[in-house]
Amino acid sequence: MSAPAAPTPTTDPTLKSPIVRVEDLVKYFPAGSGLFGRSVVHAVDGVSLAIQAGETLGLVGESGCGKSTLGRVIVRLLPSTSGHVYFKDTDLTKVRGEKLRRTRQEIQMIFQDPYASLNPRMTVGDIVSEPLRNFGVARGRKAEQKVQEVMRVVGLNPNFVNRYPHEFSGGQRQRIGIARALVLNPTFIVADEPVSALDVSIQAQIVNLMEDLQEKFQLTFLFIAHDLSVVRHISDRIAVMYLGKIVEIGASDAIRDRPLHPYTKVLESSVPVPDPDIEALRKPILLKGEIPSPVNPPSACRFHTRCPIAQPICSEVEPPLEMKENGHFAACHFAGQL
Amino acid sequence: MQDLKVQFFVSGGTVNAVDGVSFEIDRGEIVGIVGESGSGKTMTALSLLRLIPEPGRITNGRILYGEKDVAQMTDEEIREFRGNEIAMIFQDPMTSLNPVLRIGFQVEEAMIAHQRFSNKQAKERVVPMLQRVRIPAAKDRVRDYPHQFSGGMRQRAMIAMGVSNEPSLLIADEPTTALDVTVQASIIELIRDLSRELRASVILITHNMALVASLCNRVIVMYAGRIVEQGPTRAIFKNPQHPYTWSLLRSMPRVDEKEKERLISIKGLPPDLGKMPPGCKFHPRCKFRVDRCFTEEPPLDEVDPGQRARCWVLMKNIANPEAQAQT
């Protein structure tokens, strides 16, 4: 008999009822051909994670780390190269036809740019009711009622159904995007940078709205953002991504108090807080160099070229994403030592 | 700067982008101007350089730099002044650099244009300048084009161009907004160090209060083209008196947040600058307003030594503001 397998982020014993399980997900993009044949962008490279029903998992990382691509592959806006995405018990990378349509009703997405993601030639009513028509859920009077209800829920005046997106402010447009995502009564929503294009005072309105909606409709969120402050506020757990890989995942508090991966520690130390007394003492850990290209990512641990505590082993053996504390995983040979 | 007014003359009428702004900046001081889009923070800074875009005009006020009034300078004088005394760094370095010229050449050109250095001197100073802004392997990278630089490196190159003439004032307009947070940390350190080395004053224009807390000695908070509060950084953060400043500080989540508290949101939107409300410009969104706020605009009065706020109420007179703000 072999020993029981060590827990992975998908078999995390602290997650009682995962609703989404991502296993070894890979997404490569072709990046043209060069001297040595075709090159590929390793945008998402072997990601495993699980999302608990009713929680918010924050996915944080810097530009080019693959976090948006991961979100899009999970909702199948992009096909995967390999790996699996289980929603409840359906493998989204395998289902086709009617089953896919039905599963998709339960999964929705909110985008960053409320200007680019709304068709300027459609009225708000048409935008919000489009999913109802596409999925044949409701039409006519019934659809109108549903649209009015969902507009009220997101804080939009239902009398504005016949207006066009340009007549609304950025924050209101984001509410339209949220209304469109909610109209099919989804269970799981991927929100990709939903507040980063908004002014500070409007950001808070949208963050509060998302929290209220989660409670009201028992939604599960994957909240993707580059801003660790927003992610910390809204998330129960946080996954940190660097160059196509999850380097750390765990409870939001645990990551704040005991970041285990050196990259997480660097990120935490880089974010300023609005308190001059704390700022006077904060010493950001400055990274050397630039984020390497995902076309030719570094060997083994991808962070080793910039890591302040890298050792020879880090460029030779890739550290697995291991559970270091209960429900707290890190992919580092020297976890917790920076 | 005294009683600055910037107006835009557009087909529909006149828009007051900046209305009655006055402040002083001491040598070596780092001042943050914070506000949201449309608050007038960028226009205020551009007017220091007399760079207000058409159809905007400075219609009132004096901008004194030492003894000289920027508003009265001839075109020749203002050119000289811009290059030698003031440097400006913008949000997006890619649009400020010429994509078809080498980085080194652009830095050299910036020095030659303002005639502080001879051509030969300028050439010799390029690599040391790039080293000074901590561009690694500067000797090799002078021959690179802007697209070969990352966002952070381009911003460093812009800073090199700006400080190559040893200006006495550096205006940084959202210098790190387009950059990743780990890169932001190093750019902020660089600005702080350069300010000290050059004994230059810095104006940081930003929407990010946390960045102000980390870099600035003094803060100016703008709303709807006006200063609504100003004072030493510590006073503004620990003891804000204007409801807008107070709410703004509580509307942003903090990375060191321990107990999850609901964010305080400011309802509604900033006013349309063409259709300004009467009275206090913040009153339509203010949770602490009184009758007077609807009709009379409050003056920017001293509330504590060095701290001024434009409010009839003031936060210190409100018991349990958190509870009131959440309603």
XYZ file of C-alpha atoms in Angstrom:
665
model
C 0.000 0.000 0.000
C 1.274 3.439 -0.798
C 1.122 6.300 1.695
C -1.848 8.634 1.322
C -1.109 11.368 -1.203
C -0.103 14.760 0.190
C -2.876 17.336 -0.122
C -2.854 19.548 -3.200
C -4.788 22.791 -3.636
C -7.588 20.744 -5.237
C -7.719 18.245 -2.373
C -7.288 20.935 0.297
C -8.814 19.304 3.404
C -9.992 22.682 4.712
C -12.387 23.155 1.783
C -15.636 21.419 2.679
C -17.598 21.896 -0.523
C -15.533 23.070 -3.492
C -17.704 24.114 -6.405
C -14.871 24.742 -8.877
C -11.777 22.583 -9.204
C -9.009 23.473 -11.607
C -6.495 20.704 -12.258
C -3.145 21.189 -13.924
C -4.604 23.759 -16.299
C -2.361 24.893 -19.131
C -2.869 27.632 -21.697
C -0.238 28.367 -24.312
C -0.563 30.951 -27.032
C 1.436 30.776 -30.252
C 3.920 33.656 -30.388
C 5.016 33.472 -33.999
C 7.904 31.441 -35.329
C 11.575 32.112 -34.798
C 14.954 30.639 -35.609
C 14.345 27.536 -33.523
C 10.827 26.782 -34.661
C 7.570 28.062 -33.261
C 7.630 29.747 -29.885
C 4.793 29.774 -27.382
C 3.683 32.085 -24.601
C 3.338 30.031 -21.419
C 0.448 32.149 -20.129
C -0.976 29.599 -17.692
C 1.307 26.688 -16.937
C -0.023 23.926 -14.734
C -2.421 25.707 -12.382
C -4.389 23.768 -9.765
C -6.825 25.362 -7.362
C -10.265 24.906 -5.880
C -12.966 27.419 -5.008
C -15.305 26.795 -2.123
C -19.025 27.354 -2.632
C -20.007 30.828 -1.431
C -16.485 32.146 -0.975
C -14.467 34.784 -2.783
C -11.115 33.580 -4.008
C -8.887 36.520 -4.899
C -6.382 36.007 -7.709
C -3.602 38.555 -7.557
C -0.492 39.114 -9.649
C 1.246 41.706 -11.771
C 0.684 42.454 -15.445
C 1.525 39.540 -17.685
C 1.361 36.900 -14.954
C -1.541 35.135 -16.682
C -4.304 35.907 -14.196
C -6.788 37.220 -16.784
C -6.043 34.329 -19.120
C -6.641 31.893 -16.264
C -10.021 33.522 -15.577
C -11.013 33.318 -19.213
C -9.965 29.688 -19.568
C -11.930 28.791 -16.431
C -15.172 30.214 -17.859
C -14.195 28.781 -21.244
C -14.073 32.060 -23.070
C -10.734 30.634 -24.192
C -10.037 26.951 -24.862
C -7.460 25.280 -22.645
C -4.304 23.655 -23.971
C -4.556 20.849 -21.413
C -5.837 20.151 -17.934
C -9.312 20.191 -16.422
C -11.816 22.664 -15.014
C -14.542 20.978 -12.983
C -17.646 22.992 -12.189
C -19.649 20.958 -9.699
C -18.970 17.585 -11.384
C -18.872 18.665 -15.000
C -15.521 18.944 -16.755
C -15.901 22.231 -18.634
C -13.024 21.382 -20.927
C -14.921 18.316 -22.179
C -18.630 19.177 -22.324
C -20.258 20.102 -25.584
C -23.651 21.097 -26.913
C -26.714 21.348 -24.712
C -24.902 20.338 -21.505
C -22.353 23.115 -22.058
C -25.131 25.664 -22.593
C -26.865 24.662 -19.390
C -23.675 24.728 -17.369
C -22.734 28.105 -18.798
C -25.900 29.716 -17.462
C -24.509 29.193 -14.009
C -21.150 30.803 -14.791
C -20.846 34.480 -15.642
C -18.106 37.047 -16.061
C -17.694 40.725 -15.165
C -15.077 42.648 -17.110
C -12.682 45.436 -16.272
C -13.607 48.023 -18.807
C -17.250 48.999 -18.580
C -16.745 51.092 -21.706
C -15.454 48.347 -23.974
C -17.593 45.477 -22.718
C -20.989 47.054 -23.437
C -22.279 47.385 -26.994
C -22.758 51.155 -27.504
C -25.617 50.602 -29.953
C -27.756 48.542 -27.597
C -29.990 49.968 -24.892
C -29.388 48.951 -21.313
C -32.562 46.870 -21.433
C -31.312 44.972 -24.483
C -27.860 44.460 -22.970
C -29.198 43.084 -19.715
C -31.892 40.923 -21.347
C -29.645 39.495 -24.063
C -28.564 36.492 -21.968
C -32.258 35.708 -21.294
C -32.907 35.584 -25.036
C -29.702 33.721 -25.855
C -30.453 30.989 -23.386
C -34.189 30.960 -24.143
C -34.986 31.581 -20.486
C -37.521 34.347 -20.858
C -38.844 36.737 -23.459
C -41.394 39.499 -23.817
C -43.096 40.763 -20.679
C -41.403 38.228 -18.447
C -37.952 39.258 -19.659
C -38.820 42.922 -19.083
C -39.830 42.215 -15.528
C -36.641 40.264 -14.878
C -34.522 43.104 -16.298
C -36.246 45.689 -14.113
C -35.795 43.523 -11.053
C -32.109 42.966 -11.658
C -31.520 46.656 -12.402
C -33.076 47.538 -9.072
C -30.880 44.947 -7.346
C -27.670 46.520 -8.702
C -28.813 50.058 -7.873
C -29.804 51.287 -11.326
C -33.002 53.176 -11.948
C -35.263 50.737 -13.876
C -36.737 53.675 -15.786
C -33.414 53.943 -17.635
C -33.893 50.701 -19.625
C -34.113 52.583 -22.894
C -30.917 54.567 -22.400
C -27.594 53.789 -24.049
C -24.303 53.012 -22.274
C -22.734 56.405 -23.087
C -25.415 58.117 -20.996
C -24.022 56.495 -17.864
C -20.960 57.140 -15.732
C -18.199 54.550 -15.337
C -19.568 53.263 -12.057
C -23.090 52.942 -13.448
C -21.748 51.144 -16.501
C -20.062 48.649 -14.238
C -23.459 48.158 -12.575
C -24.908 47.390 -16.021
C -22.182 44.773 -16.525
C -23.034 43.268 -13.148
C -26.770 43.276 -13.975
C -26.051 41.410 -17.199
C -24.032 38.834 -15.268
C -26.784 38.378 -12.661
C -29.817 38.090 -14.904
C -29.443 34.331 -15.385
C -29.175 33.671 -11.621
C -25.633 32.306 -11.823
C -23.843 30.543 -8.971
C -20.266 31.369 -9.980
C -18.937 34.713 -11.238
C -15.452 35.496 -12.475
C -14.777 39.220 -12.031
C -11.707 40.412 -13.944
C -10.433 43.724 -12.507
C -13.994 44.975 -11.979
C -13.027 48.169 -10.138
C -9.587 49.126 -11.425
C -10.901 51.556 -14.071
C -13.006 53.461 -11.524
C -12.315 56.456 -9.295
C -11.668 55.696 -5.628
C -15.051 56.858 -4.317
C -16.845 54.797 -6.984
C -14.670 51.707 -6.352
C -16.078 51.468 -2.853
C -19.653 51.558 -4.196
C -18.982 48.619 -6.524
C -17.023 46.603 -3.926
C -19.874 47.038 -1.429
C -22.413 46.070 -4.091
C -20.512 42.878 -4.917
C -20.376 41.946 -1.233
C -24.112 42.550 -0.836
C -24.944 40.510 -3.928
C -22.766 37.650 -2.760
C -24.628 37.484 0.507
C -28.047 37.875 -1.062
C -27.619 35.257 -3.790
C -24.948 32.998 -2.206
C -22.585 33.677 -5.092
C -19.129 32.257 -5.475
C -16.566 34.728 -6.814
C -13.202 34.463 -8.460
C -12.008 38.059 -8.045
C -9.036 38.861 -10.291
C -7.104 42.065 -9.612
C -3.609 43.517 -9.509
C -4.402 45.623 -6.428
C -3.672 43.570 -3.334
C -5.552 46.039 -1.084
C -8.851 45.465 -2.898
C -8.227 41.727 -3.134
C -7.470 41.559 0.593
C -10.676 43.383 1.449
C -13.034 41.287 -0.634
C -11.445 37.813 -0.511
C -11.735 34.955 1.949
C -8.730 33.285 0.369
C -6.036 34.589 -1.971
C -4.030 32.921 -4.729
C -0.833 34.670 -5.829
C 0.286 34.183 -9.414
C 3.689 34.747 -10.977
C 4.555 33.983 -14.612
C 1.802 31.466 -15.265
C 1.989 29.641 -11.933
C 0.285 29.851 -8.576
C 3.103 30.421 -6.072
C 0.977 30.659 -2.941
C -2.623 30.118 -1.929
C -4.281 30.359 1.441
C -6.587 32.285 3.737
C -6.368 36.058 3.202
C -5.332 36.622 6.856
C -2.687 33.899 6.759
C -1.150 35.418 3.645
C -1.090 38.846 5.287
C 0.417 37.614 8.565
C 2.671 34.831 7.308
C 3.430 35.146 3.612
C 5.447 32.024 2.786
C 6.586 32.612 -0.771
C 9.266 35.315 -1.240
C 7.271 36.848 -4.099
C 4.196 37.209 -1.901
C 6.357 38.820 0.744
C 7.727 41.287 -1.826
C 4.198 42.135 -3.010
C 2.938 42.666 0.527
C 5.876 44.928 1.316
C 5.387 47.011 -1.851
C 1.810 48.148 -1.255
C 1.560 51.513 0.518
C -1.141 52.151 3.127
C -2.854 55.474 3.810
C -1.124 56.033 7.144
C 2.008 58.199 7.268
C 3.205 56.630 10.551
C 3.196 53.149 9.073
C 4.659 54.436 5.812
C 7.587 56.027 7.636
C 8.603 52.553 8.829
C 7.658 50.421 5.822
C 10.661 49.144 3.903
C 9.640 47.783 0.521
C 11.718 44.815 -0.618
C 12.892 45.940 -4.043
C 13.192 43.285 -6.724
C 16.098 43.142 -9.092
C 15.437 43.085 -12.815
C 12.213 42.804 -14.723
C 9.567 40.131 -14.965
C 10.992 37.569 -17.449
C 9.224 36.810 -20.714
C 6.563 34.096 -20.562
C 7.901 32.914 -23.941
C 11.097 31.698 -22.301
C 10.269 31.427 -18.606
C 13.156 30.632 -16.236
C 13.803 26.985 -15.405
C 12.490 25.282 -12.268
C 11.222 27.985 -9.885
C 10.280 30.874 -12.169
C 11.005 33.436 -9.510
C 14.619 32.352 -8.977
C 16.077 35.003 -11.318
C 14.750 37.781 -9.058
C 14.394 36.084 -5.693
C 16.394 37.630 -2.833
C 16.965 34.193 -1.220
C 17.445 31.945 -4.276
C 19.846 29.020 -3.979
C 21.261 26.758 -6.731
C 18.467 24.207 -6.222
C 15.865 26.827 -7.220
C 17.060 26.843 -10.826
C 17.309 23.034 -10.948
C 14.287 21.581 -9.189
C 10.819 23.044 -9.476
C 9.248 23.360 -6.008
C 5.744 21.834 -5.847
C 2.790 23.796 -4.481
C 2.761 22.081 -1.083
C 0.620 22.502 1.992
C 2.891 24.131 4.594
C 0.215 24.917 7.153
C -3.416 23.930 7.324
C -4.960 25.155 4.062
C -1.917 27.319 3.227
C 0.097 26.246 0.192
C 3.351 27.616 -1.185
C 5.660 26.602 -4.011
C 9.099 27.371 -2.590
C 12.101 25.363 -1.377
C 12.678 27.960 1.320
C 9.126 28.878 2.198
C 8.824 31.409 5.005
C 12.537 32.171 5.106
C 12.541 35.673 3.594
C 0.318 80.388 -6.546
C -2.375 82.916 -5.730
C -6.052 82.680 -6.600
C -5.559 80.680 -9.772
C -8.502 80.328 -12.080
C -8.438 78.173 -15.208
C -11.425 78.380 -17.513
C -12.286 76.399 -20.606
C -14.259 78.262 -23.225
C -16.324 75.651 -25.019
C -19.346 75.896 -27.292
C -21.799 75.302 -24.454
C -20.333 78.036 -22.235
C -17.536 78.356 -19.737
C -16.156 75.552 -17.606
C -14.215 76.437 -14.489
C -11.621 73.673 -14.248
C -9.708 75.397 -11.472
C -11.343 78.047 -9.335
C -9.480 80.158 -6.822
C -6.585 77.861 -5.983
C -3.761 79.265 -3.851
C -0.806 77.457 -2.310
C 2.898 77.716 -1.637
C 5.650 75.202 -1.971
C 8.935 75.505 -0.130
C 12.284 74.470 -1.489
C 12.844 70.734 -1.019
C 9.270 70.112 0.039
C 7.259 67.179 -1.353
C 3.615 68.112 -1.789
C 0.836 65.768 -2.877
C -2.157 67.036 -4.829
C -4.913 64.417 -4.549
C -8.273 64.235 -6.184
C -10.381 62.153 -8.517
C -10.780 62.562 -12.273
C -11.968 66.059 -13.098
C -10.975 67.549 -9.741
C -8.594 69.994 -11.429
C -5.381 68.537 -10.004
C -3.652 68.124 -13.363
C -4.787 71.543 -14.644
C -3.395 73.165 -11.519
C -0.016 71.591 -12.148
C -0.022 72.352 -15.873
C -0.697 75.999 -15.151
C 2.574 76.160 -13.203
C 4.207 75.546 -16.581
C 1.612 77.571 -18.485
C 0.788 74.446 -20.459
C -3.009 74.591 -20.258
C -4.365 72.967 -23.437
C -6.787 74.823 -25.746
C -9.534 75.998 -25.287
C -8.409 76.535 -21.703
C -6.931 79.765 -20.351
C -5.558 81.041 -17.100
C -8.012 83.861 -16.435
C -6.922 84.938 -13.008
C -4.170 84.601 -10.473
C -0.450 84.966 -10.042
C 2.042 82.134 -10.235
C 5.166 83.332 -8.522
C 8.345 81.352 -8.830
C 10.782 83.073 -6.554
C 10.356 86.667 -7.742
C 9.140 85.859 -11.261
C 5.474 85.700 -12.285
C 4.993 82.791 -14.679
C 1.760 84.309 -15.950
C 3.610 87.441 -17.132
C 6.605 85.814 -18.834
C 7.242 86.156 -22.568
C 7.176 82.987 -24.648
C 10.980 82.980 -24.759
C 11.249 83.324 -20.986
C 8.710 80.605 -20.332
C 10.564 78.146 -22.569
C 13.762 78.789 -20.696
C 11.977 78.530 -17.381
C 10.269 75.224 -18.204
C 13.484 73.521 -19.189
C 15.754 74.863 -16.503
C 13.607 75.130 -13.426
C 10.809 72.610 -13.762
C 10.646 69.014 -14.919
C 7.442 67.157 -15.557
C 6.870 63.400 -15.485
C 3.660 61.992 -16.940
C 1.654 58.854 -16.357
C 2.371 57.101 -19.608
C 6.036 57.337 -20.580
C 5.414 55.637 -23.929
C 3.440 58.586 -25.254
C 6.060 61.065 -24.033
C 9.048 59.340 -25.642
C 9.709 59.378 -29.363
C 9.476 55.735 -30.481
C 11.945 56.071 -33.378
C 14.798 57.724 -31.476
C 17.279 55.995 -29.205
C 16.853 56.542 -25.466
C 20.342 58.009 -25.108
C 19.776 60.506 -27.897
C 16.527 61.695 -26.342
C 18.162 62.313 -22.976
C 21.028 64.148 -24.687
C 18.610 66.241 -26.738
C 16.714 67.265 -23.608
C 19.923 68.676 -22.126
C 21.006 70.446 -25.329
C 17.577 71.992 -25.951
C 17.807 74.103 -22.855
C 21.406 75.141 -23.425
C 22.621 74.569 -19.942
C 25.242 72.191 -21.273
C 27.381 72.180 -24.417
C 26.838 69.375 -26.924
C 29.964 67.632 -25.705
C 29.076 67.923 -22.039
C 25.564 66.666 -22.763
C 26.895 63.597 -24.569
C 29.154 62.758 -21.643
C 26.358 63.162 -19.128
C 23.920 60.722 -20.749
C 25.237 57.461 -19.262
C 25.754 58.926 -15.756
C 22.192 60.289 -15.887
C 20.791 56.873 -16.788
C 22.871 55.344 -14.004
C 21.591 57.941 -11.621
C 18.002 56.836 -12.259
C 19.223 53.242 -11.750
C 18.837 51.859 -15.226
C 20.912 48.670 -15.127
C 23.642 48.264 -17.772
C 23.097 51.909 -18.742
C 26.169 51.890 -21.031
C 24.588 49.271 -23.265
C 21.037 50.457 -22.991
C 21.625 54.044 -24.194
C 21.383 52.643 -27.711
C 17.998 50.982 -27.086
C 14.718 52.308 -28.447
C 11.800 53.015 -26.094
C 9.942 49.803 -27.073
C 12.910 47.765 -25.850
C 12.433 49.231 -22.378
C 9.852 47.966 -19.906
C 7.270 50.401 -18.505
C 9.333 50.974 -15.369
C 12.524 51.582 -17.342
C 10.761 54.025 -19.659
C 9.553 55.952 -16.635
C 13.158 56.012 -15.356
C 14.320 57.330 -18.730
C 11.664 60.068 -18.559
C 12.859 60.982 -15.086
C 16.448 61.097 -16.392
C 15.375 63.556 -19.097
C 13.502 65.605 -16.547
C 16.249 65.886 -13.986
C 19.172 66.146 -16.436
C 19.093 69.950 -16.131
C 18.928 69.803 -12.352
C 15.526 71.452 -11.993
C 14.384 72.941 -8.725
C 10.810 71.625 -9.084
C 9.710 68.201 -10.268
C 6.048 67.715 -11.141
C 5.065 64.037 -11.251
C 1.541 63.471 -12.628
C 0.382 59.948 -11.695
C 3.925 58.694 -12.332
C 3.249 55.125 -11.217
C -0.401 54.581 -12.118
C 0.443 52.523 -15.196
C 3.106 50.487 -13.387
C 3.042 47.305 -11.338
C 3.190 47.753 -7.592
C 6.703 46.315 -7.196
C 7.930 48.754 -9.861
C 5.960 51.584 -8.259
C 7.848 51.029 -5.010
C 11.195 51.553 -6.725
C 10.060 54.628 -8.707
C 8.781 56.264 -5.521
C 12.127 55.577 -3.819
C 13.908 57.085 -6.798
C 11.804 60.266 -6.699
C 12.409 60.600 -2.950
C 16.183 60.172 -3.345
C 16.452 62.562 -6.306
C 14.513 65.221 -4.469
C 16.980 64.985 -1.601
C 20.088 64.930 -3.830
C 18.962 67.847 -6.021
C 17.319 69.737 -3.143
C 14.342 69.941 -5.511
C 10.707 70.368 -4.557
C 8.282 67.747 -5.809
C 4.587 67.988 -6.623
C 3.039 64.514 -6.745
C -0.340 64.490 -8.474
C -2.265 61.338 -7.714
C -5.577 59.715 -6.847
C -3.767 57.317 -4.511
C -3.862 58.517 -0.887
C -1.531 55.723 0.218
C 1.187 56.957 -2.117
C 0.841 60.427 -0.628
C 1.213 59.003 2.874
C 4.425 57.344 1.824
C 6.100 60.227 -0.031
C 4.700 63.658 0.824
C 5.265 66.195 3.624
C 2.144 68.113 2.798
C -1.176 67.339 1.094
C -3.606 69.375 -0.978
C -6.999 67.721 -1.524
C -8.937 68.969 -4.536
C -12.593 68.549 -5.425
C -14.518 70.171 -8.289
C -11.695 72.582 -9.171
C -11.149 73.775 -5.611
C -8.887 72.996 -2.724
C -11.163 71.521 -0.062
C -8.460 70.728 2.467
C -4.732 71.153 2.855
C -2.183 70.632 5.564
C 0.713 68.546 6.845
C 0.416 64.902 5.778
C 0.077 63.582 9.287
C -2.712 66.006 10.178
C -4.657 65.264 7.009
C -4.480 61.499 7.528
C -4.969 61.395 11.284
C -7.333 64.266 11.678
C -9.081 65.136 8.405
C -11.647 67.901 8.819
C -13.364 67.993 5.441
C -15.997 65.265 4.926
C -14.607 64.547 1.459
C -11.094 63.851 2.777
C -12.511 61.860 5.668
C -14.688 59.719 3.367
C -11.977 59.231 0.766
C -9.647 57.799 3.406
C -12.325 55.341 4.500
C -13.431 54.386 1.001
C -10.160 52.712 0.077
C -9.413 49.217 1.302
C -6.097 48.742 3.112
C -3.680 45.923 2.530
C -3.059 45.708 6.291
C -6.789 45.490 7.055
C -7.364 43.254 10.095
C -11.049 43.403 10.876
C -13.137 43.421 7.763
C -15.134 46.614 7.843
C -17.558 47.798 5.230
C -16.026 50.468 3.016
C -17.511 53.916 3.280
C -18.714 54.801 -0.171
C -19.431 58.324 -1.346
C -22.792 58.227 -3.075
C -23.300 59.804 -6.453
C -20.700 61.417 -8.690
C -18.511 64.529 -8.681
C -20.392 67.484 -10.200
C -20.264 68.321 -13.874
C -17.869 71.296 -14.016
C -20.224 73.097 -16.387
C -23.190 72.723 -14.035
C -21.793 73.353 -10.593
C -24.212 73.139 -7.660
C -24.696 76.251 -5.507
C -23.177 76.405 -2.029
C -20.528 73.869 -1.091
C -19.655 71.863 -4.213
C -19.562 68.658 -2.182
C -22.934 69.080 -0.495
C -24.930 66.847 -2.889
C -22.753 63.877 -1.832
C -22.066 64.867 1.766
C -23.539 62.866 4.645
C -22.810 65.617 7.173
C -24.290 68.661 5.428
C -26.336 71.338 7.161
C -28.736 73.914 5.682
C -26.062 76.483 5.082
C -24.110 74.092 2.802
C -26.853 74.253 0.168
C -26.547 77.969 -0.431
C -23.251 79.396 0.786
C -19.838 78.196 -0.279
C -17.538 77.884 2.736
C -14.108 79.562 2.690
C -10.859 77.608 3.026
C -10.296 78.511 6.671
C -7.586 77.518 9.068
C -8.787 74.734 11.367
C -5.465 73.965 13.036
C -2.039 75.535 12.615
C -1.068 74.833 8.996
C -4.285 72.938 8.222
C -7.155 74.478 6.274
C -10.554 73.061 5.329
C -13.412 74.374 3.203
C -16.365 73.252 5.310
C -19.086 74.764 7.485
C -19.337 71.661 9.643
C -15.850 70.132 10.156
C -15.439 66.494 11.172
C -14.308 67.307 14.698
C -17.837 68.544 15.427
C -19.478 65.271 14.464
C -20.080 62.562 17.021
C -19.676 59.006 15.748
C -19.224 59.898 12.068
C -18.803 56.227 11.016
C -22.347 55.346 11.993
C -23.708 58.417 10.231
C -21.718 57.699 7.072
C -22.958 54.125 6.741
C -26.601 55.112 6.645
